[in-house]
mmCIF file of C-alpha atoms in Angstrom:
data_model
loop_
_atom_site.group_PDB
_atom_site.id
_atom_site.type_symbol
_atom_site.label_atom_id
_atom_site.label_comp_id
_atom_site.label_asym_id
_atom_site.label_seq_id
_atom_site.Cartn_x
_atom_site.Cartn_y
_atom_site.Cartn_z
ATOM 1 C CA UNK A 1 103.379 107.634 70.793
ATOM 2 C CA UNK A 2 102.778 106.759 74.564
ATOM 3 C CA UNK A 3 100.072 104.525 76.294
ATOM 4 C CA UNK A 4 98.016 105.118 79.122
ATOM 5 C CA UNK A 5 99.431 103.483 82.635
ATOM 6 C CA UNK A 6 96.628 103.570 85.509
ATOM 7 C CA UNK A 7 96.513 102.804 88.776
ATOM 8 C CA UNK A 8 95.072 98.944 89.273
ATOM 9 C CA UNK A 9 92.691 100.539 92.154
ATOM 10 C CA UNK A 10 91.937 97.160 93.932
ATOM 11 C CA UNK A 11 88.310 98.509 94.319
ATOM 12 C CA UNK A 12 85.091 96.370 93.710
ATOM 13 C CA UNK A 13 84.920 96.872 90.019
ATOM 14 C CA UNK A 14 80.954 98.104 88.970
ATOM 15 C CA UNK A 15 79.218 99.490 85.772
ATOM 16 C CA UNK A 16 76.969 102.905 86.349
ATOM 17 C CA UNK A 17 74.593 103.648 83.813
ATOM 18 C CA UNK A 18 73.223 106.839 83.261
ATOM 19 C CA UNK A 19 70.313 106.751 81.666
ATOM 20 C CA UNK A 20 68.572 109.740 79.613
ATOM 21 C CA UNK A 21 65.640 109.735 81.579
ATOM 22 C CA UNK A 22 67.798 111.039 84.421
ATOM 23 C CA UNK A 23 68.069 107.269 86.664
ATOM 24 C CA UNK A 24 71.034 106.040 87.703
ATOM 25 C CA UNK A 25 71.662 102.537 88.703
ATOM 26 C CA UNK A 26 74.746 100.662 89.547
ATOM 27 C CA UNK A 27 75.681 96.817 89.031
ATOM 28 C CA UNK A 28 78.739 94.758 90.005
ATOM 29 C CA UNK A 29 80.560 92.525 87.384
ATOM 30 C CA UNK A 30 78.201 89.617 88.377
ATOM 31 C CA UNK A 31 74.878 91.639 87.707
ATOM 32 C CA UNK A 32 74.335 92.544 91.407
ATOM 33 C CA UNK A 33 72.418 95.731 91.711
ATOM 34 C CA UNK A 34 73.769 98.297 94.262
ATOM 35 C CA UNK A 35 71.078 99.787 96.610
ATOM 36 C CA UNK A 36 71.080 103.000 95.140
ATOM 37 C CA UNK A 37 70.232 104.872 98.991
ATOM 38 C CA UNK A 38 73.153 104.400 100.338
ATOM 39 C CA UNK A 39 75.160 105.717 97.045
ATOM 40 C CA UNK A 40 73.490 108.925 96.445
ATOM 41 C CA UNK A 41 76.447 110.634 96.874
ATOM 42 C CA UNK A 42 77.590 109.054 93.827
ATOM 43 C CA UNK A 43 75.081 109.272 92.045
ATOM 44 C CA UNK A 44 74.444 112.998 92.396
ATOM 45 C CA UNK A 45 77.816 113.125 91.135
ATOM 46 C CA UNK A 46 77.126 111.343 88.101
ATOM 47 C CA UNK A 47 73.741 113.537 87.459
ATOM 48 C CA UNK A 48 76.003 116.638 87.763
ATOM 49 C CA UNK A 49 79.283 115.902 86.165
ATOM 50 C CA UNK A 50 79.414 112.682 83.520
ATOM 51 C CA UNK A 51 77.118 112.357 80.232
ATOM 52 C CA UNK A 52 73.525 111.088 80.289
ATOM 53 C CA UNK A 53 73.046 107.731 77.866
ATOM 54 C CA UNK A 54 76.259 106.298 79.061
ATOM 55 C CA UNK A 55 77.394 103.468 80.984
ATOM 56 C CA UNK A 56 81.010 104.290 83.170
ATOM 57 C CA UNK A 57 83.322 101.748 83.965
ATOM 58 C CA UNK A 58 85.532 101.750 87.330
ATOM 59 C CA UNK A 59 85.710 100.790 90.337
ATOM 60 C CA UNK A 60 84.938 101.627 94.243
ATOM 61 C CA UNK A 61 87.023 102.549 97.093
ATOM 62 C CA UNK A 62 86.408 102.803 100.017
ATOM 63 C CA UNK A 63 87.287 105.789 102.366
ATOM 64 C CA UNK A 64 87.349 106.244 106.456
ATOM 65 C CA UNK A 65 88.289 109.813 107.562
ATOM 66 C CA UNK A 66 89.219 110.388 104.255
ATOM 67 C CA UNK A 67 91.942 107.508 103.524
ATOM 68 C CA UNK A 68 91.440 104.902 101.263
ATOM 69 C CA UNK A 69 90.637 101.531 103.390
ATOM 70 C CA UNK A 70 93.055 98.660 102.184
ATOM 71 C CA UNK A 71 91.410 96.222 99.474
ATOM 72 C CA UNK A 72 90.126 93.308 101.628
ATOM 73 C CA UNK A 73 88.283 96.159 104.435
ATOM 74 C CA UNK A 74 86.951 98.336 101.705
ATOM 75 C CA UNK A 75 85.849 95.315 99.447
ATOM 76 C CA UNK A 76 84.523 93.744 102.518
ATOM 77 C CA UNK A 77 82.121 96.862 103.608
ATOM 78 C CA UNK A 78 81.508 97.492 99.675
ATOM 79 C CA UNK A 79 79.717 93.443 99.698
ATOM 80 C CA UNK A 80 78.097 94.128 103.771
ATOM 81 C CA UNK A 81 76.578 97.712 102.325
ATOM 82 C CA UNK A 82 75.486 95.590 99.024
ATOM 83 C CA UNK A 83 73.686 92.833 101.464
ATOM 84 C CA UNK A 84 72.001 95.736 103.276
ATOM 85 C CA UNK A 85 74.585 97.059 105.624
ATOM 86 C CA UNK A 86 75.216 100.948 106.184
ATOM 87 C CA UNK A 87 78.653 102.869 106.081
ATOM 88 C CA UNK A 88 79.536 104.234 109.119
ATOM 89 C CA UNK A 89 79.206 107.603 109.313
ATOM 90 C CA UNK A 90 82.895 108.332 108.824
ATOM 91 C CA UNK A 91 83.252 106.131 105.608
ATOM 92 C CA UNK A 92 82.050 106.906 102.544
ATOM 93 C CA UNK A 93 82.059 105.240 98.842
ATOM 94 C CA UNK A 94 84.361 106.743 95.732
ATOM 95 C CA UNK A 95 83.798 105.483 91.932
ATOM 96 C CA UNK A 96 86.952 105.414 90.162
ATOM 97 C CA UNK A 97 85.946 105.704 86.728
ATOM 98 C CA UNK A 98 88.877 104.455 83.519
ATOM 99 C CA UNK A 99 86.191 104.489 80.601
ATOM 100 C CA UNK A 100 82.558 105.348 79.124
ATOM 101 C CA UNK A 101 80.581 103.967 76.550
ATOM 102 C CA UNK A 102 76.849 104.632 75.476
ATOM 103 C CA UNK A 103 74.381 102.669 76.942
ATOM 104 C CA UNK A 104 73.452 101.892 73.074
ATOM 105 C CA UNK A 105 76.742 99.726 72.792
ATOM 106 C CA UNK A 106 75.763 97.808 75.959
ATOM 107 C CA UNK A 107 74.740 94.624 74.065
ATOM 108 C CA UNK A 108 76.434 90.800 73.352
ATOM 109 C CA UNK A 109 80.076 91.568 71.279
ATOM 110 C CA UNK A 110 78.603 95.431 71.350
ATOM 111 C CA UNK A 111 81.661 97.950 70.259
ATOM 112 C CA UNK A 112 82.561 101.019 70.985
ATOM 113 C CA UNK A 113 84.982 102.200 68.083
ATOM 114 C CA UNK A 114 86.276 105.956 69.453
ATOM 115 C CA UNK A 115 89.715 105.293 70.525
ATOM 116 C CA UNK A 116 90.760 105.220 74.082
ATOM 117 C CA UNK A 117 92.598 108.016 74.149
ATOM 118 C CA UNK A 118 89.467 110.278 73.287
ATOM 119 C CA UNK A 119 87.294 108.612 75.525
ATOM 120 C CA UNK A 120 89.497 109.178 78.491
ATOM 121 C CA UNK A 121 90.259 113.130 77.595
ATOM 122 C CA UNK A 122 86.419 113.402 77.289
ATOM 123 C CA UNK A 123 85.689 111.864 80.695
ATOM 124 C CA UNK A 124 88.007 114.052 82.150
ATOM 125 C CA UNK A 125 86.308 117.290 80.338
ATOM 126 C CA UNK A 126 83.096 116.344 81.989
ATOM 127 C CA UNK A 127 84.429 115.649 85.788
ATOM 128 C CA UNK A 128 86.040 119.090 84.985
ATOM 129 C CA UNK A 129 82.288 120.613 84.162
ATOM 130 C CA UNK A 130 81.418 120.444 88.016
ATOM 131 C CA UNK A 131 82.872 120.370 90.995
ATOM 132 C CA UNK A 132 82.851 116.686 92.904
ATOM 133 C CA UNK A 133 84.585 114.201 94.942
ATOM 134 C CA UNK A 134 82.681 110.858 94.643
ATOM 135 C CA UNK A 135 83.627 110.180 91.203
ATOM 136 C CA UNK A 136 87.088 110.676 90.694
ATOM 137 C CA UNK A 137 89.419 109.704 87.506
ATOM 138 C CA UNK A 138 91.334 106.969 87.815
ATOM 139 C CA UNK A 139 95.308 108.010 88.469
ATOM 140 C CA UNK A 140 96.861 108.015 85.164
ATOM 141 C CA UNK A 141 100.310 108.893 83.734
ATOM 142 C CA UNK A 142 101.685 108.711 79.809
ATOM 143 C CA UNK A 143 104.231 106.060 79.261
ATOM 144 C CA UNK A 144 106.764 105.923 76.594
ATOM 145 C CA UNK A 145 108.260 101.883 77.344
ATOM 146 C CA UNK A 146 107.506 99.104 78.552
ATOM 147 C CA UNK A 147 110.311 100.125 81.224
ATOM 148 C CA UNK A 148 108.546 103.251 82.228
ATOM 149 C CA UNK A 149 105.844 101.092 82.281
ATOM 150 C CA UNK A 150 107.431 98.751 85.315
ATOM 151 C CA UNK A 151 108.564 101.807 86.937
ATOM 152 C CA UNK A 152 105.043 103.416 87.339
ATOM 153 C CA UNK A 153 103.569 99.684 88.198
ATOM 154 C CA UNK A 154 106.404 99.633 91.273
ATOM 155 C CA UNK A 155 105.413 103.272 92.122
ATOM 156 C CA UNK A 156 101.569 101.944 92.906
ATOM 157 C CA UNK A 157 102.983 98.898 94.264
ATOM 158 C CA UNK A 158 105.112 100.887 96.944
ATOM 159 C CA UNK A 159 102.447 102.555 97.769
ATOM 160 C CA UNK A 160 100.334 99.586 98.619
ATOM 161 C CA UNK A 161 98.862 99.052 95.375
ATOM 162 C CA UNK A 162 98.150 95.984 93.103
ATOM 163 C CA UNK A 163 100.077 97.092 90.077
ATOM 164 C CA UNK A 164 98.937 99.211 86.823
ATOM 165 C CA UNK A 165 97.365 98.780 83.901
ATOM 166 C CA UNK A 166 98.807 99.544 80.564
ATOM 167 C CA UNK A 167 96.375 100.224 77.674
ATOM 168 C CA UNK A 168 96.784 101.622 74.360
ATOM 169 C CA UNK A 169 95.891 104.619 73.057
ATOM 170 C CA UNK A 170 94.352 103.622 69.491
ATOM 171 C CA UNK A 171 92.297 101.003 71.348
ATOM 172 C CA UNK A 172 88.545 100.626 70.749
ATOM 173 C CA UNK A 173 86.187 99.365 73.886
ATOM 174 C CA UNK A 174 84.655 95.816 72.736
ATOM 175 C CA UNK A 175 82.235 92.963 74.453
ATOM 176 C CA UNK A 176 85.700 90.976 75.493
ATOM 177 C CA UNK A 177 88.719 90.601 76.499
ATOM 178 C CA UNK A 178 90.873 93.108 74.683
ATOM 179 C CA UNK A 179 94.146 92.500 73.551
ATOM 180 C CA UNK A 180 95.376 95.982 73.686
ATOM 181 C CA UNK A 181 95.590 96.154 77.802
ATOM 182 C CA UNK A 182 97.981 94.435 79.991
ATOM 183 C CA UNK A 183 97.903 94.280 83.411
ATOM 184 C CA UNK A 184 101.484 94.719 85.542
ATOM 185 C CA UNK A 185 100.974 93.997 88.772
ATOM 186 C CA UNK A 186 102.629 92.457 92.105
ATOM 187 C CA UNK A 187 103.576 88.633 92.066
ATOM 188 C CA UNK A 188 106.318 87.313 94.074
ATOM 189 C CA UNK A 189 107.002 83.099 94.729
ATOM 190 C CA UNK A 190 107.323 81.369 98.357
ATOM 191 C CA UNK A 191 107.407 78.140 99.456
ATOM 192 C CA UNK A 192 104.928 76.921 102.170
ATOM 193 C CA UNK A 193 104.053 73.429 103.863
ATOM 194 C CA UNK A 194 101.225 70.964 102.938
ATOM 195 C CA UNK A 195 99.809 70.160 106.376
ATOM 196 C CA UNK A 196 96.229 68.796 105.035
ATOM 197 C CA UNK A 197 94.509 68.089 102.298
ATOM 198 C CA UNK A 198 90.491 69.749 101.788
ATOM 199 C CA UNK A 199 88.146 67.852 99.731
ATOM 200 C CA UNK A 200 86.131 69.447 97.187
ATOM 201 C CA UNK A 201 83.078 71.322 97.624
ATOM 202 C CA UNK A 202 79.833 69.500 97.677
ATOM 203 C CA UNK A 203 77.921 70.223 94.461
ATOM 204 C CA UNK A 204 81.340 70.502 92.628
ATOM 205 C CA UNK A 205 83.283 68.683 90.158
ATOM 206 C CA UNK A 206 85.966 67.940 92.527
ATOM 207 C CA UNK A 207 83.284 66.634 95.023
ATOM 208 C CA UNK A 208 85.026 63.371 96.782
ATOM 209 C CA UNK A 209 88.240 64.223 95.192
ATOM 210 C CA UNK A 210 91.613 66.349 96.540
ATOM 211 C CA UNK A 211 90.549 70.176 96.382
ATOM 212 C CA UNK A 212 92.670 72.128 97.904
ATOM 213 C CA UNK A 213 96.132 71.934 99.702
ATOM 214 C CA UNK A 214 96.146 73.248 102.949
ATOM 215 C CA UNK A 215 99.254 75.018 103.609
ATOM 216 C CA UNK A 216 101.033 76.837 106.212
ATOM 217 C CA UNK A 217 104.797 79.108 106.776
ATOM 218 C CA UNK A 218 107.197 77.510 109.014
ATOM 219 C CA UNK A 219 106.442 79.774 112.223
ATOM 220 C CA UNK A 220 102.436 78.970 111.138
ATOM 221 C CA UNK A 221 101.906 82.155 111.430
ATOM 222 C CA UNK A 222 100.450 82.453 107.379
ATOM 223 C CA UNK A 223 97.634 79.907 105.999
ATOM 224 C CA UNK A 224 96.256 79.345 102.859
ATOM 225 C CA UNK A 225 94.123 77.363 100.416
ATOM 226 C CA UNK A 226 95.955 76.519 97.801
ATOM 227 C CA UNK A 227 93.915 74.850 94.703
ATOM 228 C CA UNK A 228 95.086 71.117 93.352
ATOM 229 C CA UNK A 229 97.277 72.752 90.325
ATOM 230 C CA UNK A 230 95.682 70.191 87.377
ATOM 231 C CA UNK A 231 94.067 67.199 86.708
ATOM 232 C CA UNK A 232 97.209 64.929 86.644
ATOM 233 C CA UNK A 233 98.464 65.466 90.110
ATOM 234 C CA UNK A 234 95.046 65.667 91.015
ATOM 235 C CA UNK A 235 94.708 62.133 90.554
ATOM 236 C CA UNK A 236 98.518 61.386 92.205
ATOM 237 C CA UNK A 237 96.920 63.122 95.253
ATOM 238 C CA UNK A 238 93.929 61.248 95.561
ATOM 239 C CA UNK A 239 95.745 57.906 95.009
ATOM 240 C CA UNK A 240 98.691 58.794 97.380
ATOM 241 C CA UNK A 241 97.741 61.343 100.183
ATOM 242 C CA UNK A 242 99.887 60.557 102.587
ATOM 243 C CA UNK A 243 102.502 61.240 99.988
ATOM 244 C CA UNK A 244 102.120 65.065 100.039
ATOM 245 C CA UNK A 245 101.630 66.021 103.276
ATOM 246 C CA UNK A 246 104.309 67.609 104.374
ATOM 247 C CA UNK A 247 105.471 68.207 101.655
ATOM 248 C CA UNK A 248 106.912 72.062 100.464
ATOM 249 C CA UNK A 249 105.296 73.609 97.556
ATOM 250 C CA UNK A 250 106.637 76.429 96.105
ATOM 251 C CA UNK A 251 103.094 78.955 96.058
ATOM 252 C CA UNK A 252 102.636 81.941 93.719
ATOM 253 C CA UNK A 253 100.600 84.879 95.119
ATOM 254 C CA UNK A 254 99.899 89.013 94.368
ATOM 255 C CA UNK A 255 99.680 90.120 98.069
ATOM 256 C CA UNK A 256 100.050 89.395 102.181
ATOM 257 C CA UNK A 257 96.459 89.579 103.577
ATOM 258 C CA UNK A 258 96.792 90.451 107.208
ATOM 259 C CA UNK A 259 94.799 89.285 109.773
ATOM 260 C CA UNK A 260 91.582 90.128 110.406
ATOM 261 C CA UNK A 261 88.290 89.651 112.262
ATOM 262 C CA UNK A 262 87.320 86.465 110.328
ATOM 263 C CA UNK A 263 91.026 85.379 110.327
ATOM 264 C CA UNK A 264 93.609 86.025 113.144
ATOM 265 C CA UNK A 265 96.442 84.458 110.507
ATOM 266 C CA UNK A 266 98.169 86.061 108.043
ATOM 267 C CA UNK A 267 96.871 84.475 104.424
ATOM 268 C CA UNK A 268 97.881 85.361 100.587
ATOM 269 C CA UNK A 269 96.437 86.713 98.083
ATOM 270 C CA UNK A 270 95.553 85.088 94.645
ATOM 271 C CA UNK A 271 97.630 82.093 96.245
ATOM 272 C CA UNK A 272 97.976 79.331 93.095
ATOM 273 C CA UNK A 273 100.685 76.352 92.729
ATOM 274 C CA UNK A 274 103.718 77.713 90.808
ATOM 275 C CA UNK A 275 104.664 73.840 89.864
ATOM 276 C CA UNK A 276 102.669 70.687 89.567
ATOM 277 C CA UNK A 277 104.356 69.179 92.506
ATOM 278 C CA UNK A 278 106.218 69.139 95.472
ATOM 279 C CA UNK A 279 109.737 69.838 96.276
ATOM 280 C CA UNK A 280 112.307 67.857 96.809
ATOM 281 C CA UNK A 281 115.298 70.314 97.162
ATOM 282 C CA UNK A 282 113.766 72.034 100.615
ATOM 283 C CA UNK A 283 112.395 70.211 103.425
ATOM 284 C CA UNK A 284 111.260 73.481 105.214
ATOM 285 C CA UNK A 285 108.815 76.050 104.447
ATOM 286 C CA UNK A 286 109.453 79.649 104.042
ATOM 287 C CA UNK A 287 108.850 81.590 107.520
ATOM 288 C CA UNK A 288 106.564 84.724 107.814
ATOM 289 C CA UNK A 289 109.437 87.315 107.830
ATOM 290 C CA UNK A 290 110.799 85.580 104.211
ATOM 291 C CA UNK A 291 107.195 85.909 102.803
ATOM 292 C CA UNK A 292 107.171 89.692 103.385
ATOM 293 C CA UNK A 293 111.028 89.521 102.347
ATOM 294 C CA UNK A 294 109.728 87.913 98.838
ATOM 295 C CA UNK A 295 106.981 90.559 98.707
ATOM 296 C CA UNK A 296 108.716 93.694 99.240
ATOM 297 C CA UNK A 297 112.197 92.028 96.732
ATOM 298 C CA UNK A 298 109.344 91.586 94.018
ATOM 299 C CA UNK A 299 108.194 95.678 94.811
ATOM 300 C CA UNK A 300 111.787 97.081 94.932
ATOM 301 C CA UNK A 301 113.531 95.062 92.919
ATOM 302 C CA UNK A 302 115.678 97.331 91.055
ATOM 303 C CA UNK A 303 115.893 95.721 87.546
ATOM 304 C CA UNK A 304 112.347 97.751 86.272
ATOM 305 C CA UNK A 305 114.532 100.946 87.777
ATOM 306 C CA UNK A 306 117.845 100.302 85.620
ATOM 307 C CA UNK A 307 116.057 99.611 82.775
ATOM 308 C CA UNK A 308 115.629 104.357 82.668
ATOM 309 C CA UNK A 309 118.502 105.037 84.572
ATOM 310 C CA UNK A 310 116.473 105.513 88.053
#
């Protein structure tokens, strides 16, 4: 029996409920209400093509001129539009939709107990009842292995994606984390410099203690944040500052952000310590050119492709 493999689409994920009464309203995973004038597009689409008394689960893209915008620009619009910006007039929203429940299992550990497998086939029946282009299904293909499996996840990932996610066909929706999804996706090591260390936010529990290692590549052309790993060295740090800076760390991250208007460096995504210290093997910090290098070895590595012969 095979599994489901979807694109990870590295939209803002968002509920839409469609109520009987017609209304549609949208929400982010914090609760955030959507102003529903700027999506009408959507939610005409909704109205004409998915099932009243349901709530759809996805997420949004972002398109200018018709191509998807990268994750940080179309996220970035997505929360401006949210705060009561506009699109421009050559961008426009698209709900990438992976699952539907009714509205009536929307409640604390709610469940949902019609197998995946039927629950995707009937939300593609109903996108087929009408034609549409603001809710789209989410790119899908059958999987036999957990090797067909990687090869898929490194097909989205060449193509500038996050990864895929693997779910099962038998599996029931539930009110938490379900243990019959997994998540393959991009993650590839490098080793940057401590240059400072950034105290902890006012308000938090890290207030007047370490945070945060600021860290930079060798030509300083990439910076990042990268959180105090655990308690323990935590407490080295705050004793001992002087005794990391400088220091290599070896950094663990899902993607290269590139520079932007609010950032003319180069940054990671996801960055988090790989270790609970420092190195003492390397005194110099990976370079900008052996960052990408590490990204594109962990996309076209070619173990996930020997595994079926490709």
């Amino acid at each position: 029996t095979g599994v489901f493999s979807e694109e990870k689409a590295d939209g803002m994920f968002a509920n839409i409920d469609f109520e009987e009464s017609d209304n549609v309203s949208i929400r982010s995973r914090q609760g955030t209400e959507f102003p529903m004038d700027k999506f009408s597009a959507v939610a005409d689409d909704v109205r004409n093509r998915l099932r009243p008394g349901t709530q759809n689960h996805g997420e949004f893209l972002v398109l200018r001129d018709g191509v998807v915008l990268p994750r940080q620009e179309g996220n970035g619009i997505m929360n401006s539009v949210i705060s009561g910006g506009d699109f421009a007039t050559n961008e426009r929203p698209v709900f990438m939709i992976w699952d539907q429940i009714p509205l009536s299992c929307v409640v604390p550990k709610g469940k949902y107990k019609v197998p995946y497998g039927l629950r995707f086939d009937d939300i593609n029946t109903q996108l087929l009842s009408w034609p549409g282009d603001s809710v789209c299904m989410i790119p899908t293909k059958i999987v036999y292995s957990l090797a067909e499996a990687k090869v898929h996840a490194v097909e989205f990932m060449k193509a500038g994606k996050e990864g895929s996610v693997v779910k099962h066909p038998e599996a029931i929706w539930t009110d938490s984390t379900s243990k019959e999804q997994v998540k393959i996706k991009l993650e590839f090591e490098v080793d940057l410099e401590i240059y400072a260390i950034n105290p902890g936010g006012v308000g938090t529990k890290n207030e007047g203690r370490a945070g945060a290692f600021a860290c930079r590549s060798s030509d300083d052309m990439l910076r990042v944040d990268v959180t105090v790993k655990n308690e323990k060295l935590r407490d080295r740090v705050d004793a001992n500052p002087e005794e990391f800076v400088g220091r290599i760390i070896p950094v663990t991250a899902n993607d290269i952000m590139a520079p932007s208007e609010s950032n003319e460096l180069y940054s990671l995504f996801l960055p988090r310590m790989a270790e609970d210290s420092y190195r003492l093997d390397k005194l110099v910090a990976d370079d900008l050119s052996r960052i990408e290098a590490a990204k594109h070895a962990a996309i076209f590595g070619e173990e996930a492709l020997k595994e079926v012969g490709a």
